[in-house]
GROMACS .gro file of C-alpha atoms in nm:
model
  193
    1UNK     CA    1  -3.335  -1.568   2.179
    2UNK     CA    2  -3.396  -1.632   1.711
    3UNK     CA    3  -3.175  -1.273   1.688
    4UNK     CA    4  -2.930  -1.423   1.883
    5UNK     CA    5  -2.866  -1.798   1.653
    6UNK     CA    6  -2.978  -1.494   1.366
    7UNK     CA    7  -2.664  -1.314   1.515
    8UNK     CA    8  -2.397  -1.611   1.555
    9UNK     CA    9  -2.532  -1.748   1.216
   10UNK     CA   10  -2.443  -1.416   1.053
   11UNK     CA   11  -2.090  -1.390   1.250
   12UNK     CA   12  -2.070  -1.777   1.123
   13UNK     CA   13  -2.087  -1.752   0.775
   14UNK     CA   14  -1.873  -1.315   0.813
   15UNK     CA   15  -1.607  -1.566   0.905
   16UNK     CA   16  -1.577  -1.813   0.682
   17UNK     CA   17  -1.625  -1.553   0.384
   18UNK     CA   18  -1.347  -1.373   0.524
   19UNK     CA   19  -1.085  -1.674   0.513
   20UNK     CA   20  -1.274  -1.805   0.139
   21UNK     CA   21  -1.248  -1.516  -0.032
   22UNK     CA   22  -0.941  -1.340   0.168
   23UNK     CA   23  -0.745  -1.630   0.025
   24UNK     CA   24  -0.905  -1.586  -0.298
   25UNK     CA   25  -0.764  -1.219  -0.315
   26UNK     CA   26  -0.465  -1.315  -0.182
   27UNK     CA   27  -0.341  -1.623  -0.403
   28UNK     CA   28  -0.449  -1.332  -0.663
   29UNK     CA   29  -0.317  -0.996  -0.554
   30UNK     CA   30   0.048  -1.217  -0.491
   31UNK     CA   31  -0.012  -1.371  -0.846
   32UNK     CA   32  -0.079  -1.017  -1.032
   33UNK     CA   33   0.126  -0.819  -0.871
   34UNK     CA   34   0.473  -0.995  -0.897
   35UNK     CA   35   0.338  -0.992  -1.303
   36UNK     CA   36   0.359  -0.673  -1.223
   37UNK     CA   37   0.709  -0.582  -1.052
   38UNK     CA   38   0.824  -0.846  -1.389
   39UNK     CA   39   0.647  -0.617  -1.675
   40UNK     CA   40   0.814  -0.251  -1.446
   41UNK     CA   41   1.108  -0.363  -1.361
   42UNK     CA   42   1.181  -0.485  -1.716
   43UNK     CA   43   0.994  -0.132  -1.866
   44UNK     CA   44   1.232   0.040  -1.611
   45UNK     CA   45   1.577  -0.048  -1.737
   46UNK     CA   46   1.795   0.174  -1.934
   47UNK     CA   47   1.775   0.118  -2.261
   48UNK     CA   48   1.993   0.186  -2.535
   49UNK     CA   49   1.920   0.519  -2.783
   50UNK     CA   50   1.702   0.445  -3.106
   51UNK     CA   51   1.798   0.770  -3.236
   52UNK     CA   52   1.945   1.094  -3.140
   53UNK     CA   53   1.616   1.309  -3.124
   54UNK     CA   54   1.463   1.056  -2.861
   55UNK     CA   55   1.572   1.030  -2.498
   56UNK     CA   56   1.505   0.662  -2.331
   57UNK     CA   57   1.571   0.807  -1.991
   58UNK     CA   58   1.231   0.992  -2.016
   59UNK     CA   59   1.023   0.627  -2.131
   60UNK     CA   60   1.084   0.467  -1.814
   61UNK     CA   61   1.062   0.741  -1.525
   62UNK     CA   62   0.630   0.601  -1.517
   63UNK     CA   63   0.709   0.265  -1.467
   64UNK     CA   64   0.989   0.357  -1.201
   65UNK     CA   65   0.662   0.466  -1.033
   66UNK     CA   66   0.489   0.217  -1.069
   67UNK     CA   67   0.728  -0.067  -0.964
   68UNK     CA   68   0.693   0.116  -0.648
   69UNK     CA   69   0.347   0.128  -0.667
   70UNK     CA   70   0.341  -0.228  -0.770
   71UNK     CA   71   0.606  -0.382  -0.470
   72UNK     CA   72   0.373  -0.166  -0.192
   73UNK     CA   73   0.064  -0.374  -0.331
   74UNK     CA   74   0.310  -0.656  -0.260
   75UNK     CA   75   0.377  -0.577   0.080
   76UNK     CA   76  -0.041  -0.441   0.153
   77UNK     CA   77  -0.125  -0.834   0.017
   78UNK     CA   78   0.160  -1.019   0.201
   79UNK     CA   79   0.123  -0.856   0.543
   80UNK     CA   80  -0.161  -0.639   0.629
   81UNK     CA   81  -0.389  -0.965   0.482
   82UNK     CA   82  -0.314  -1.249   0.595
   83UNK     CA   83  -0.355  -1.109   0.907
   84UNK     CA   84  -0.645  -0.958   0.819
   85UNK     CA   85  -0.690  -1.326   0.768
   86UNK     CA   86  -0.637  -1.494   1.078
   87UNK     CA   87  -0.776  -1.201   1.308
   88UNK     CA   88  -1.088  -1.181   1.166
   89UNK     CA   89  -1.113  -1.544   1.009
   90UNK     CA   90  -0.987  -1.732   1.210
   91UNK     CA   91  -1.012  -1.518   1.496
   92UNK     CA   92  -0.703  -1.457   1.649
   93UNK     CA   93  -0.684  -1.279   1.959
   94UNK     CA   94  -0.472  -0.974   1.945
   95UNK     CA   95  -0.305  -0.933   2.373
   96UNK     CA   96  -0.024  -0.773   2.450
   97UNK     CA   97   0.221  -0.988   2.443
   98UNK     CA   98   0.195  -1.020   2.021
   99UNK     CA   99   0.009  -0.632   1.997
  100UNK     CA  100   0.371  -0.490   1.803
  101UNK     CA  101   0.305  -0.801   1.546
  102UNK     CA  102  -0.036  -0.819   1.511
  103UNK     CA  103  -0.187  -0.478   1.518
  104UNK     CA  104   0.107  -0.171   1.561
  105UNK     CA  105   0.338  -0.316   1.271
  106UNK     CA  106  -0.024  -0.450   1.085
  107UNK     CA  107  -0.182  -0.053   1.104
  108UNK     CA  108   0.165   0.081   1.017
  109UNK     CA  109   0.238  -0.138   0.673
  110UNK     CA  110  -0.095  -0.052   0.596
  111UNK     CA  111  -0.058   0.296   0.607
  112UNK     CA  112   0.246   0.340   0.499
  113UNK     CA  113   0.254   0.174   0.149
  114UNK     CA  114  -0.128   0.226   0.102
  115UNK     CA  115   0.002   0.585   0.107
  116UNK     CA  116   0.309   0.498  -0.120
  117UNK     CA  117   0.157   0.303  -0.371
  118UNK     CA  118  -0.117   0.610  -0.418
  119UNK     CA  119   0.177   0.897  -0.429
  120UNK     CA  120   0.359   0.675  -0.691
  121UNK     CA  121   0.083   0.678  -0.876
  122UNK     CA  122  -0.075   1.003  -0.827
  123UNK     CA  123   0.345   1.091  -0.938
  124UNK     CA  124   0.354   0.825  -1.273
  125UNK     CA  125   0.041   1.062  -1.414
  126UNK     CA  126   0.155   1.385  -1.338
  127UNK     CA  127   0.479   1.233  -1.530
  128UNK     CA  128   0.296   1.099  -1.810
  129UNK     CA  129   0.164   1.391  -1.848
  130UNK     CA  130   0.498   1.652  -1.865
  131UNK     CA  131   0.602   1.383  -2.108
  132UNK     CA  132   0.253   1.383  -2.310
  133UNK     CA  133   0.195   1.746  -2.302
  134UNK     CA  134   0.235   1.993  -2.602
  135UNK     CA  135   0.408   2.237  -2.500
  136UNK     CA  136   0.776   2.245  -2.441
  137UNK     CA  137   0.852   2.372  -2.122
  138UNK     CA  138   0.615   2.164  -1.950
  139UNK     CA  139   0.816   1.831  -2.146
  140UNK     CA  140   1.147   1.934  -1.966
  141UNK     CA  141   1.004   1.935  -1.653
  142UNK     CA  142   0.989   1.564  -1.693
  143UNK     CA  143   1.257   1.472  -1.389
  144UNK     CA  144   1.538   1.296  -1.468
  145UNK     CA  145   1.591   0.898  -1.369
  146UNK     CA  146   1.777   1.026  -1.125
  147UNK     CA  147   1.568   1.284  -0.959
  148UNK     CA  148   1.295   0.969  -0.999
  149UNK     CA  149   1.478   0.759  -0.821
  150UNK     CA  150   1.592   1.045  -0.540
  151UNK     CA  151   1.169   1.148  -0.539
  152UNK     CA  152   1.032   0.749  -0.443
  153UNK     CA  153   1.313   0.754  -0.192
  154UNK     CA  154   1.177   1.044  -0.013
  155UNK     CA  155   0.815   0.983  -0.015
  156UNK     CA  156   0.879   0.701   0.132
  157UNK     CA  157   1.084   0.814   0.445
  158UNK     CA  158   0.817   1.063   0.424
  159UNK     CA  159   0.526   0.857   0.395
  160UNK     CA  160   0.740   0.628   0.691
  161UNK     CA  161   0.822   0.897   0.862
  162UNK     CA  162   0.354   1.021   0.903
  163UNK     CA  163   0.347   0.699   1.003
  164UNK     CA  164   0.562   0.657   1.292
  165UNK     CA  165   0.164   0.801   1.559
  166UNK     CA  166   0.051   0.423   1.432
  167UNK     CA  167   0.250   0.253   1.623
  168UNK     CA  168   0.321   0.442   1.915
  169UNK     CA  169  -0.107   0.556   1.934
  170UNK     CA  170  -0.243   0.179   1.797
  171UNK     CA  171  -0.297  -0.052   2.130
  172UNK     CA  172  -0.482  -0.372   2.229
  173UNK     CA  173  -0.830  -0.275   2.379
  174UNK     CA  174  -1.028  -0.479   2.672
  175UNK     CA  175  -1.212  -0.666   2.343
  176UNK     CA  176  -0.888  -0.793   2.206
  177UNK     CA  177  -0.913  -0.604   1.933
  178UNK     CA  178  -0.710  -0.304   1.786
  179UNK     CA  179  -0.751   0.010   1.876
  180UNK     CA  180  -0.614   0.404   1.842
  181UNK     CA  181  -0.694   0.496   2.163
  182UNK     CA  182  -0.596   0.962   2.229
  183UNK     CA  183  -0.887   1.004   2.077
  184UNK     CA  184  -0.741   1.401   1.950
  185UNK     CA  185  -0.534   1.143   1.674
  186UNK     CA  186  -0.841   0.893   1.608
  187UNK     CA  187  -1.038   1.244   1.451
  188UNK     CA  188  -0.703   1.294   1.282
  189UNK     CA  189  -0.658   0.945   1.111
  190UNK     CA  190  -1.007   0.946   1.039
  191UNK     CA  191  -1.069   1.324   0.880
  192UNK     CA  192  -0.749   1.428   0.747
  193UNK     CA  193  -0.589   1.070   0.618
   0.00000   0.00000   0.00000
């Protein structure tokens, strides 16, 4: 009897904390990522060359990657985090009628935009490494602005295609939770991805 009451109290505290800290994370995350988008949008604009030795197209490539990463993070905070607050904080149950929005698309968006953000940060780091190298050959390997945009588009398409099985395999369990049902894909998702 005592353990059941303690478990109920623990669950109630966990739900209250999820609501409180989830909303705080959402507010500050949205503000921070909107500011990041503004800063990186300004930095990624084409600048006129100051002199003939400066190459302005190479100064803004990493800011394009970071802009794409910030937009992806903004999407992660605005959709998957808000639905997490709704599902876990307010104990809203997923049913067969809302499974597409609250289960399948939520995990697709979370997985896709999380990987896009991570990949763009890695590409920005790699671009900065190339530009700061002492070797001329490595500095010349840094992509031009148009190739950087194509690289970002390629990353978005590739990660979006890679995440399609999440829409197919996520479904609602008998307890109202979103779960991956084929056990083979859940192993792949948990250990490989």
